[in-house]
XYZ file of N, CA and C in Angstrom:
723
model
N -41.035 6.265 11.694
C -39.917 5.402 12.077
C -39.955 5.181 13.585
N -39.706 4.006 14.027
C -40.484 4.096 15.328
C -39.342 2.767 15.845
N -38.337 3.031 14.994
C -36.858 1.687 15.842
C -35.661 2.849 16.343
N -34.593 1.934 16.820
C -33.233 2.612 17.210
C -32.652 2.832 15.462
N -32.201 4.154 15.518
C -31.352 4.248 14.309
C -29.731 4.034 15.218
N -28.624 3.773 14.759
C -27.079 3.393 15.714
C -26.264 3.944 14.166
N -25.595 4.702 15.342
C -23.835 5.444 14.464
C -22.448 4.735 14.852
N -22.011 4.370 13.853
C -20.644 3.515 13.698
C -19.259 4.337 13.306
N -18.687 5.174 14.248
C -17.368 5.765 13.526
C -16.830 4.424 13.228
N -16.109 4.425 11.814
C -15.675 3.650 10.955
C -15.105 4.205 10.119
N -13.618 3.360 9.583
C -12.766 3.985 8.464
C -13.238 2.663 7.436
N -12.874 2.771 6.043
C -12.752 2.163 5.280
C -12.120 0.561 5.559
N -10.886 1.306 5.858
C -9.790 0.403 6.262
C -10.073 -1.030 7.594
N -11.658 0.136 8.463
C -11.779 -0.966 9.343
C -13.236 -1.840 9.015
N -13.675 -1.452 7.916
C -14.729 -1.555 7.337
C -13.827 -3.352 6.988
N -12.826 -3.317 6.317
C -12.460 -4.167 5.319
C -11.213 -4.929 6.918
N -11.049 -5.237 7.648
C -10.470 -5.691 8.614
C -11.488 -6.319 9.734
N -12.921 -5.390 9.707
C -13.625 -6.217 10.830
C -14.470 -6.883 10.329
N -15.090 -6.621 9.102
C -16.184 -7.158 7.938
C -15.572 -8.262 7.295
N -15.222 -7.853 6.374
C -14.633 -8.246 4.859
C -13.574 -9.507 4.897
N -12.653 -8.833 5.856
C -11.559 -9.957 5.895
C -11.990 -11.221 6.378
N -13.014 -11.213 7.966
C -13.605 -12.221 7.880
C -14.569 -12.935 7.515
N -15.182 -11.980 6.558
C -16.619 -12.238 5.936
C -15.725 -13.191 4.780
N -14.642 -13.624 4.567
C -13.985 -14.008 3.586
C -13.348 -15.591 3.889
N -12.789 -14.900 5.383
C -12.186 -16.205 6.427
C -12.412 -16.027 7.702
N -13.518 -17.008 7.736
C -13.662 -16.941 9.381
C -12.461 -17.568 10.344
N -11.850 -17.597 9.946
C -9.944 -17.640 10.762
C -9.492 -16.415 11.171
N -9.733 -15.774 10.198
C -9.117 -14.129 10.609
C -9.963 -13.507 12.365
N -10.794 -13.930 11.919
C -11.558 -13.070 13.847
C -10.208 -13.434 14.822
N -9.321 -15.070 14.703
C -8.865 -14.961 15.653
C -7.588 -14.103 16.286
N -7.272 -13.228 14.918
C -5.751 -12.351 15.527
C -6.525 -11.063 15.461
N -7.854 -10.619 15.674
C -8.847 -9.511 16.067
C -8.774 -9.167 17.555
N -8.496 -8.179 17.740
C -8.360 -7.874 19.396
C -9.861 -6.794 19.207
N -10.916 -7.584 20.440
C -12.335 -7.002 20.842
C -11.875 -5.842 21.500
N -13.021 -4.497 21.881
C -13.223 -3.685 22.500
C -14.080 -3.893 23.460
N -13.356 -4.389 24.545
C -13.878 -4.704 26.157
C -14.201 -3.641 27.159
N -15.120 -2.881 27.506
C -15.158 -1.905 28.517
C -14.842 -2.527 29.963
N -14.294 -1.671 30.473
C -13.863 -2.038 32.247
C -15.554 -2.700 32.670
N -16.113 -1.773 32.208
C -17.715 -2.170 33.153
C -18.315 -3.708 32.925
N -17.287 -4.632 31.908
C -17.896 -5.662 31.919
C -16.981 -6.752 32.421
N -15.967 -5.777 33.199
C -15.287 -7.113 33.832
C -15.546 -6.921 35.568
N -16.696 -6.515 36.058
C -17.128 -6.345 37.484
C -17.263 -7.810 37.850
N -17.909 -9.034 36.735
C -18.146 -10.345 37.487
C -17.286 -11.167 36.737
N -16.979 -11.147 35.544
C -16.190 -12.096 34.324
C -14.991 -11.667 34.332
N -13.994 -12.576 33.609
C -12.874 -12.363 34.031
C -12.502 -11.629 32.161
N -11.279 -11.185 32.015
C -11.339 -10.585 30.859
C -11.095 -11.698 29.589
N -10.661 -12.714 30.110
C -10.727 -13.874 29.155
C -11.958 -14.162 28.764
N -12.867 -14.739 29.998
C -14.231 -15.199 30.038
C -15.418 -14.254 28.993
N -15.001 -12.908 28.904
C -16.031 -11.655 28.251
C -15.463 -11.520 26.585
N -14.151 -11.894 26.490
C -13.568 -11.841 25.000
C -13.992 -13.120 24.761
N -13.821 -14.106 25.313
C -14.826 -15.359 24.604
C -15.917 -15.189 24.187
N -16.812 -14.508 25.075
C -18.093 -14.802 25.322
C -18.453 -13.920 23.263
N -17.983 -12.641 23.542
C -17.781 -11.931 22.527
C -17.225 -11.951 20.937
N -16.148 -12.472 21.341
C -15.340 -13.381 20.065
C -15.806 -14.022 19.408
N -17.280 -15.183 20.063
C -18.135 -16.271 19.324
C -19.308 -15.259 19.211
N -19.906 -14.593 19.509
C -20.887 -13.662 18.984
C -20.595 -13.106 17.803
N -19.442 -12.320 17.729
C -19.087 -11.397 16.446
C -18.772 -12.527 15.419
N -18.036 -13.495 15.757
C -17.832 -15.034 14.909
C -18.981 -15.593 14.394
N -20.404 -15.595 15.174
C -21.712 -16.315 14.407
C -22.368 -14.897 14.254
N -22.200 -14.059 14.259
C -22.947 -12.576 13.744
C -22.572 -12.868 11.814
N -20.746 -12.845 11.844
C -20.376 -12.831 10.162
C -20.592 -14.183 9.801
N -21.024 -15.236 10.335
C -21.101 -16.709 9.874
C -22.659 -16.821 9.206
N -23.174 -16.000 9.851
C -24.768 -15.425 9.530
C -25.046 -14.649 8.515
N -23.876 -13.929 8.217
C -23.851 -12.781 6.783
C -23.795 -13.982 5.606
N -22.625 -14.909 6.065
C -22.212 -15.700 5.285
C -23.146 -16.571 4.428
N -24.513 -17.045 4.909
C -25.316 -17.850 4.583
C -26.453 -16.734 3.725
N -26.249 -15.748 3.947
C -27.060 -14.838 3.399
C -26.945 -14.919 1.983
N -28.092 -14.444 1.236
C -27.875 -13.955 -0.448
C -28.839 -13.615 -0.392
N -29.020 -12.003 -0.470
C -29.962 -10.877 -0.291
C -29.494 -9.918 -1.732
N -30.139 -9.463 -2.409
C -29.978 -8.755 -3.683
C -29.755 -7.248 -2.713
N -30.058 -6.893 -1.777
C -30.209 -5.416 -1.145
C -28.720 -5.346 -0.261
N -27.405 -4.529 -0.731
C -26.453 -4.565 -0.157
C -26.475 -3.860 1.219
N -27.764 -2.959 1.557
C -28.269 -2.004 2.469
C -28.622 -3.203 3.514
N -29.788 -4.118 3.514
C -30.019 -5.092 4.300
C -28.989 -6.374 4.312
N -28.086 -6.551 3.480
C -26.938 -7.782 3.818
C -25.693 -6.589 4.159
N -24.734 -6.465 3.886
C -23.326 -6.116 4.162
C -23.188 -4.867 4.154
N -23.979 -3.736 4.555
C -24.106 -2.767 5.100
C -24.727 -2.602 6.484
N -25.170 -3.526 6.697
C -25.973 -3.881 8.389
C -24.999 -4.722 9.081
N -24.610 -5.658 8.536
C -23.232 -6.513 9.081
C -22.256 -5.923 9.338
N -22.017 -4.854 8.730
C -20.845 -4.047 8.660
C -20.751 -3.607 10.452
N -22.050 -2.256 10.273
C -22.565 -2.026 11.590
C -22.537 -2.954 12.698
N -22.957 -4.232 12.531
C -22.565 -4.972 13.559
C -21.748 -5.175 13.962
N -20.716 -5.587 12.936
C -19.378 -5.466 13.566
C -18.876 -5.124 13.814
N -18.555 -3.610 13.616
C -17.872 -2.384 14.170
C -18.375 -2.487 15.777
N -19.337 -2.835 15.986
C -19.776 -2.618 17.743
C -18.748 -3.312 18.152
N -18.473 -4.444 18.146
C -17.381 -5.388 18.724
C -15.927 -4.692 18.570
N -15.626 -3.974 18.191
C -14.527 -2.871 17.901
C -14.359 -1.739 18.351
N -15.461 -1.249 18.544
C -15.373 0.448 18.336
C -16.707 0.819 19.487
N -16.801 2.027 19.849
C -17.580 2.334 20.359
C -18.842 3.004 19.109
N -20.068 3.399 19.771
C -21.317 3.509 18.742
C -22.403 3.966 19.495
N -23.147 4.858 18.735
C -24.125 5.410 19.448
C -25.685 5.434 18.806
N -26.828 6.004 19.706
C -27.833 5.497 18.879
C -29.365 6.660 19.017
N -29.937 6.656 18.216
C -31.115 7.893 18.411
C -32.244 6.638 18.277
N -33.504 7.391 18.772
C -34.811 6.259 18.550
C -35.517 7.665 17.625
N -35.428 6.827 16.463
C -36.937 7.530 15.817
C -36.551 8.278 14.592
N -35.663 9.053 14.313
C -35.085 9.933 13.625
C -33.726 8.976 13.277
N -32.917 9.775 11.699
C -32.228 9.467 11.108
C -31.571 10.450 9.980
N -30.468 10.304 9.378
C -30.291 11.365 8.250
C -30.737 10.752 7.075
N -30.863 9.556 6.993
C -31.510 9.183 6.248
C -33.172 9.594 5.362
N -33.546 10.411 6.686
C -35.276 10.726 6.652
C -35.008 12.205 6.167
N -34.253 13.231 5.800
C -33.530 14.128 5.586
C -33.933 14.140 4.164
N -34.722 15.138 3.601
C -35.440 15.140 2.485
C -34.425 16.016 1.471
N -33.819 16.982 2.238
C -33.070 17.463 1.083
C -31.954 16.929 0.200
N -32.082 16.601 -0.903
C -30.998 15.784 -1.719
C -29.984 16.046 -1.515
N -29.473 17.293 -1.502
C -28.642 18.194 -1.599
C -27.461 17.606 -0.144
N -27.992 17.743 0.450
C -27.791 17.044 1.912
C -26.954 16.212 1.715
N -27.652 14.561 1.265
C -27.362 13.560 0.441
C -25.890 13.617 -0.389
N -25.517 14.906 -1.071
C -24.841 14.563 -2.348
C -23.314 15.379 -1.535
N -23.512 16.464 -0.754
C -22.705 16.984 0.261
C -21.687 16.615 1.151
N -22.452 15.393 1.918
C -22.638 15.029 2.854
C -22.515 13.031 3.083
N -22.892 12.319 2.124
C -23.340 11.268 2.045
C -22.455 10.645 0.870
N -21.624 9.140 0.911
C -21.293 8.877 -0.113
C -21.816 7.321 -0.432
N -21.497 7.527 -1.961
C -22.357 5.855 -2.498
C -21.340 4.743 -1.883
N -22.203 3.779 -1.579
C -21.585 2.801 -1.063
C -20.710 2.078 -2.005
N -20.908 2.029 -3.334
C -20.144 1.701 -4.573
C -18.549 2.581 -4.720
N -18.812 3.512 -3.665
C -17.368 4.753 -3.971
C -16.490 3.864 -2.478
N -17.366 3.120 -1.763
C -16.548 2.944 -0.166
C -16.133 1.580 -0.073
N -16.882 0.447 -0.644
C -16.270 -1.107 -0.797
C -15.966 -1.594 -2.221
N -15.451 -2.570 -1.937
C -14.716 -3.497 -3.394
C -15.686 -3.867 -4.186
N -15.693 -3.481 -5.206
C -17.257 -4.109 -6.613
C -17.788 -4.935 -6.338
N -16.614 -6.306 -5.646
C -17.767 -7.472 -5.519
C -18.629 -7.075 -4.257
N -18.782 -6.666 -3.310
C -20.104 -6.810 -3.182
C -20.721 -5.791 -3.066
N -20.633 -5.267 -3.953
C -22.235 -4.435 -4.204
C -22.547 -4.715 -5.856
N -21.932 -4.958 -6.737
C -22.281 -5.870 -7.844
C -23.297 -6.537 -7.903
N -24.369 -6.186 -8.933
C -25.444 -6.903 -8.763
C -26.693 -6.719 -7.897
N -26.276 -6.012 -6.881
C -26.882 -5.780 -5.938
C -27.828 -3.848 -5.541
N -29.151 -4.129 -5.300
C -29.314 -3.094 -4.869
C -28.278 -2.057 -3.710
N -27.728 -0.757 -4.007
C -27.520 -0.139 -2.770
C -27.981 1.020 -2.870
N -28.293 1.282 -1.421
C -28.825 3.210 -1.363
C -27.991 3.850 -0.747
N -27.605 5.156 -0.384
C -27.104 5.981 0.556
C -28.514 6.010 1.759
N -29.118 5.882 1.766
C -30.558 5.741 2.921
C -30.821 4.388 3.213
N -31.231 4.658 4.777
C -31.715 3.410 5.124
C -33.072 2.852 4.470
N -33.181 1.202 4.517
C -33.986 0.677 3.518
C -34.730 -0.304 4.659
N -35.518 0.621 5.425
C -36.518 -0.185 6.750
C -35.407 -0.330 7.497
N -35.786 -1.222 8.515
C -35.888 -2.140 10.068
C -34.439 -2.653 9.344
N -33.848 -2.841 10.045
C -32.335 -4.069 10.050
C -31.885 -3.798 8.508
N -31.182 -2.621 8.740
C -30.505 -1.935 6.768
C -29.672 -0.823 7.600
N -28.613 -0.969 6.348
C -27.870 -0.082 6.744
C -28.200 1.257 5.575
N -27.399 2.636 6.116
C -27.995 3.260 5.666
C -26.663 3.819 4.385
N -26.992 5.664 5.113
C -25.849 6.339 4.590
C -24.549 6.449 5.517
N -23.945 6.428 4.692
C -22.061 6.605 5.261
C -21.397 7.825 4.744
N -20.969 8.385 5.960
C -20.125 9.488 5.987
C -18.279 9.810 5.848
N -17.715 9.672 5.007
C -16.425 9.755 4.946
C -16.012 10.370 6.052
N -14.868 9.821 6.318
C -13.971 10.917 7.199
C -13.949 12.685 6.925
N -13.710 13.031 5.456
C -14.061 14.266 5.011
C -15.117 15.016 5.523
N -16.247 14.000 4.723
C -17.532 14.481 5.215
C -17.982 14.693 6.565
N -17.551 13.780 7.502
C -18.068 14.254 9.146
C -17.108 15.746 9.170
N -15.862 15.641 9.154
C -15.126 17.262 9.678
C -16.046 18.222 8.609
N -16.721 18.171 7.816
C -17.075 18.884 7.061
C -18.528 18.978 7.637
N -19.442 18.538 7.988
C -20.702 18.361 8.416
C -20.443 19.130 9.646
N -19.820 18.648 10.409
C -19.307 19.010 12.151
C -19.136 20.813 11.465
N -18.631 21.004 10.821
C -17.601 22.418 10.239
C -19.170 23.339 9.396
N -20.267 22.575 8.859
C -21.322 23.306 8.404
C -21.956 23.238 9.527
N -22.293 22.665 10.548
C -23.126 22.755 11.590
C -23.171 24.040 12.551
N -21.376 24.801 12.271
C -21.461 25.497 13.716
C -21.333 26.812 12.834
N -21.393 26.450 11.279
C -21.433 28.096 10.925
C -21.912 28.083 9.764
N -23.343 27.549 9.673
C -24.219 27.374 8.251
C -25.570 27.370 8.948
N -26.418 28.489 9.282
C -27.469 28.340 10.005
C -28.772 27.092 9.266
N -28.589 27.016 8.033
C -29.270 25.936 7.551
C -29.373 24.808 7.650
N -27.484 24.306 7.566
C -27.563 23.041 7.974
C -27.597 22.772 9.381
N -27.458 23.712 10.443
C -27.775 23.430 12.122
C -29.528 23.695 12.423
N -29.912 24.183 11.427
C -31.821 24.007 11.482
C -32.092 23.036 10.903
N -31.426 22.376 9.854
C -31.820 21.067 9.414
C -31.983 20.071 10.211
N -30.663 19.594 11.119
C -29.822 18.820 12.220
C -30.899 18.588 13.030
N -31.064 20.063 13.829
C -32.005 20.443 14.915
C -33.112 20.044 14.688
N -33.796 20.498 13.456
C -35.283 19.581 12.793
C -35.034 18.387 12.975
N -34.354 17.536 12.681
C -34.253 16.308 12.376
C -34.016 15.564 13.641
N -33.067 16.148 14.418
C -32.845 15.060 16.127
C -33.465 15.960 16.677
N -34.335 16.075 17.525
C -34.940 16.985 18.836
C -34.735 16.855 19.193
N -34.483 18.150 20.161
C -33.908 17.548 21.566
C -32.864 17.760 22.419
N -32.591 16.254 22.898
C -30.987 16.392 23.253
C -30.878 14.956 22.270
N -31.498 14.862 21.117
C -31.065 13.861 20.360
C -29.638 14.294 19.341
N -30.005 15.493 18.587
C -28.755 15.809 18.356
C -27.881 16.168 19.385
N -27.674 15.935 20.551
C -26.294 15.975 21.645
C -25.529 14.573 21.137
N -26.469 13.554 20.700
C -25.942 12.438 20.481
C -25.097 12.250 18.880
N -25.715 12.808 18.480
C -25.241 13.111 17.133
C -23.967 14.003 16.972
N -24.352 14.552 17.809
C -22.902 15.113 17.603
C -21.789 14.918 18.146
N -21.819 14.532 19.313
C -20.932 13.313 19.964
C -20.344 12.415 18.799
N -21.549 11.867 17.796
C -21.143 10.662 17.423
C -19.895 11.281 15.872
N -20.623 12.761 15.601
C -19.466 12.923 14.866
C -18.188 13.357 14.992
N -18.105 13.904 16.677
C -16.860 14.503 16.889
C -16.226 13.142 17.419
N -16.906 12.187 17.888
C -16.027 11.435 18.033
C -15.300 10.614 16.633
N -16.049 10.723 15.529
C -15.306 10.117 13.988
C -14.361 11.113 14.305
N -14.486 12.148 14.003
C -13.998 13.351 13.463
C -12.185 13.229 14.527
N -12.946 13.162 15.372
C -11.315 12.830 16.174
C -10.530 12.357 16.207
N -10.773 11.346 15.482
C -10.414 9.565 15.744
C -10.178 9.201 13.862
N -10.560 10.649 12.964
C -10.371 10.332 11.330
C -11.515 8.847 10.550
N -12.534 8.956 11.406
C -13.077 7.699 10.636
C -14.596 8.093 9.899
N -15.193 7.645 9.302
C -16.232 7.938 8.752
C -17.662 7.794 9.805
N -18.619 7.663 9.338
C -19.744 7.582 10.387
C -20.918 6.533 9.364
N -21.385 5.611 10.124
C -21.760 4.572 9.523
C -23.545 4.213 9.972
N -24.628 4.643 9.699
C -25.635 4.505 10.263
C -26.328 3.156 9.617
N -27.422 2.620 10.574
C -27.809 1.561 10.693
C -29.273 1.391 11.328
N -29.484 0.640 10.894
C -31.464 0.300 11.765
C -31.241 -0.748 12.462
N -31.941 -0.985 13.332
C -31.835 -1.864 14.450
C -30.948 -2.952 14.781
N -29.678 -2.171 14.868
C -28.601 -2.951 15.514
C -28.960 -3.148 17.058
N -29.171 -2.195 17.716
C -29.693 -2.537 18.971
C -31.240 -2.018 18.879
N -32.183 -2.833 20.067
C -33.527 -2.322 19.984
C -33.682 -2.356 21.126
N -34.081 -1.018 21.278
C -34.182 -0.326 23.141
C -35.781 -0.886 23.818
N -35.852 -1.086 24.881
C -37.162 -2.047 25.614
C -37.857 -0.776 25.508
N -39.487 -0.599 25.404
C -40.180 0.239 25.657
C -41.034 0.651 27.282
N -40.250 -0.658 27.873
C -40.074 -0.340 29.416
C -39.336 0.345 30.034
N -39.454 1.333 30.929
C -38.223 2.050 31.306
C -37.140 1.049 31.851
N -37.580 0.216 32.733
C -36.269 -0.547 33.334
C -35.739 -1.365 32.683
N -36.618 -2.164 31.410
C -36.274 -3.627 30.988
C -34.352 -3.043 30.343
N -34.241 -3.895 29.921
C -32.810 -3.587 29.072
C -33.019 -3.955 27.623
N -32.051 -3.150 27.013
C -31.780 -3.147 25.493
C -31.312 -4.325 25.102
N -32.138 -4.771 23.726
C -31.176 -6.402 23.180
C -30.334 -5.679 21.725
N -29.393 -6.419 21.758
C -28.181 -5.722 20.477
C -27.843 -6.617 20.033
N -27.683 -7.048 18.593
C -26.970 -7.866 17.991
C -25.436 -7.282 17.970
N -25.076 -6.907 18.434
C -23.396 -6.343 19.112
C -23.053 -6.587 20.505
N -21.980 -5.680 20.761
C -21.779 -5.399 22.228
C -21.793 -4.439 22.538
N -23.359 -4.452 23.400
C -23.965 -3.532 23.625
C -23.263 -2.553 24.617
N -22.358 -2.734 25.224
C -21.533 -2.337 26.175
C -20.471 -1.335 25.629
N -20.630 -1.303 24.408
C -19.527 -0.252 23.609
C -20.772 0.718 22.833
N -21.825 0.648 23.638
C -22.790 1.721 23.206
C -22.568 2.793 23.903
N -22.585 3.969 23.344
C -21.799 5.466 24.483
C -23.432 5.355 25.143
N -22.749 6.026 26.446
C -24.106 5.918 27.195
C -25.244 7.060 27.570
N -24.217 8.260 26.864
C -25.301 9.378 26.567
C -26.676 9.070 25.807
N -26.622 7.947 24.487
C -27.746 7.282 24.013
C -28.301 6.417 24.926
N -28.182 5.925 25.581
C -29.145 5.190 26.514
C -29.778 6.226 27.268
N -28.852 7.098 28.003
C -29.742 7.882 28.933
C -30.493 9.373 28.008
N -30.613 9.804 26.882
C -31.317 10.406 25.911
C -32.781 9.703 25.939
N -32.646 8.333 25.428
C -33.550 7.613 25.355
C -34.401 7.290 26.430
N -33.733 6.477 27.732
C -34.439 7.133 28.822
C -35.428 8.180 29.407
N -34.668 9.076 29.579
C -34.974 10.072 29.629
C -36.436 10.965 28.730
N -36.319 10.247 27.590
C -37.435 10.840 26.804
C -38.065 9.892 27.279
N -38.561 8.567 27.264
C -39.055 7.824 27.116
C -39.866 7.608 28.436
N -39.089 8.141 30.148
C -40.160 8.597 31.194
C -40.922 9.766 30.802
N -40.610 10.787 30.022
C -41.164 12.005 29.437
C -42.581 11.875 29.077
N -41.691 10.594 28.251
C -43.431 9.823 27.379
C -44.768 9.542 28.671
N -44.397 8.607 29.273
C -44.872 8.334 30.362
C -45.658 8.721 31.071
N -45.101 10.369 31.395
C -45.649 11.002 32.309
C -46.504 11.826 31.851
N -46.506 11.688 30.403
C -47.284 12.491 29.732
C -48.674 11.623 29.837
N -48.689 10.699 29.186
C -49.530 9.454 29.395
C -50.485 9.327 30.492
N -49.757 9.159 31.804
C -49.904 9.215 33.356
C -50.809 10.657 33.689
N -49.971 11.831 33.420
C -51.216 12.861 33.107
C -51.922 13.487 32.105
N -52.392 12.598 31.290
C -53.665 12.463 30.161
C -53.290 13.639 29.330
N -51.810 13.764 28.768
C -52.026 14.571 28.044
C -51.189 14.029 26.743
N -50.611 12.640 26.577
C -50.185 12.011 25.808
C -50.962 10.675 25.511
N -50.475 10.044 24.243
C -50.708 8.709 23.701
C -50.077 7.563 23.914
């Protein structure tokens, strides 16, 4: 796996308010109040950045709209993710996922069917997985339950914190766990995704996001960073690829 995997704290409730409602009526975006960080009103004014934003997240679901994809993982489980960025804050690992998490068990614990979290119609008919399904798919979703419960096996189940640890290296699970204490705080589920944003493999270039990228926590950028001169220097002295 070699893209950004991105975590979406998300409730049900906002699943079906930032998605659904307008995946239904694109009228509704307009009584939607965006999640604007201070850091993007240094040159724009706060009108000028909720516009700019408002018509992004507006042709992001206008784009779901034209869709008819049999895979509810690659249509309205990835949209979902998108839209929550414009809402909510979200975070992101390169490379790793829980998805890649071999133990079923894990899965059945931990992970719920997407058929248990939205309305029949759309997943009717339609392929869905609890795992991500490639590049631009959404994956597994974590109930509100399940993150305080995951967060709650992590710090006193030596298995599932060697699992974790296997799975993000690093200070990748720092990000991960951020991303669940911040559900966990806030009562919302946790929503993973494939390339909602895709990080430059240049150190300086910048990240492109089909969101707003600006409500990305920024411990994932600088994780990524950070590994990614690692890479580099490994490279630089001939002892990497």
């Amino acid at each position: 796996m070699d893209y950004s995997v991105s975590y979406h704290p998300i409730t049900e409730e906002q699943m079906k308010e930032w998605y659904f409602d307008t995946f239904e009526d694109i009228g509704h975006a307009e009584s939607l109040k965006l999640r604007i960080p201070k850091e993007q009103l240094k040159k724009h004014t706060l009108e000028e950045v909720e516009a700019f934003y408002k018509d992004k997240y507006i042709t992001m679901v206008k784009r779901s709209r034209e869709l008819d994809y049999d895979d509810f993982n690659k249509w309205h489980a990835y949209f979902i993710a998108i839209s929550q960025g414009f809402f909510e804050k979200f975070y992101f690992v390169q490379g790793c996922s829980f998805s890649s998490i071999i133990d079923e068990t894990f899965h059945h614990l931990y992970t719920t069917k997407w058929e248990d979290v939205v309305p029949l119609e759309y997943t009717e008919g339609l392929f869905a997985s609890k795992k991500l399904q490639g590049a631009f798919s959404g994956g597994a979703y974590m109930t509100p339950e399940q993150v305080k419960k995951l967060l709650t096996a992590y710090e006193n189940d030596s298995y599932i914190k060697e699992l974790l640890d296997g799975q993000f290296e690093g200070k990748k699970i720092d990000v991960i766990l951020a991303a669940l204490k911040y559900a966990s705080d806030n009562d919302q589920g946790l929503l993973e995704a494939a390339k909602v944003i895709t990080q430059n493999t240049e150190i300086f270039e910048e990240a492109s996001c089909f969101s707003n990228i600006f409500n990305c926590d920024v411990m994932s950028a600088a994780v990524y960073t950070t590994e990614l001169a690692a890479h580099y220097d490994e490279i630089y002295k001939g002892t990497g690829e």
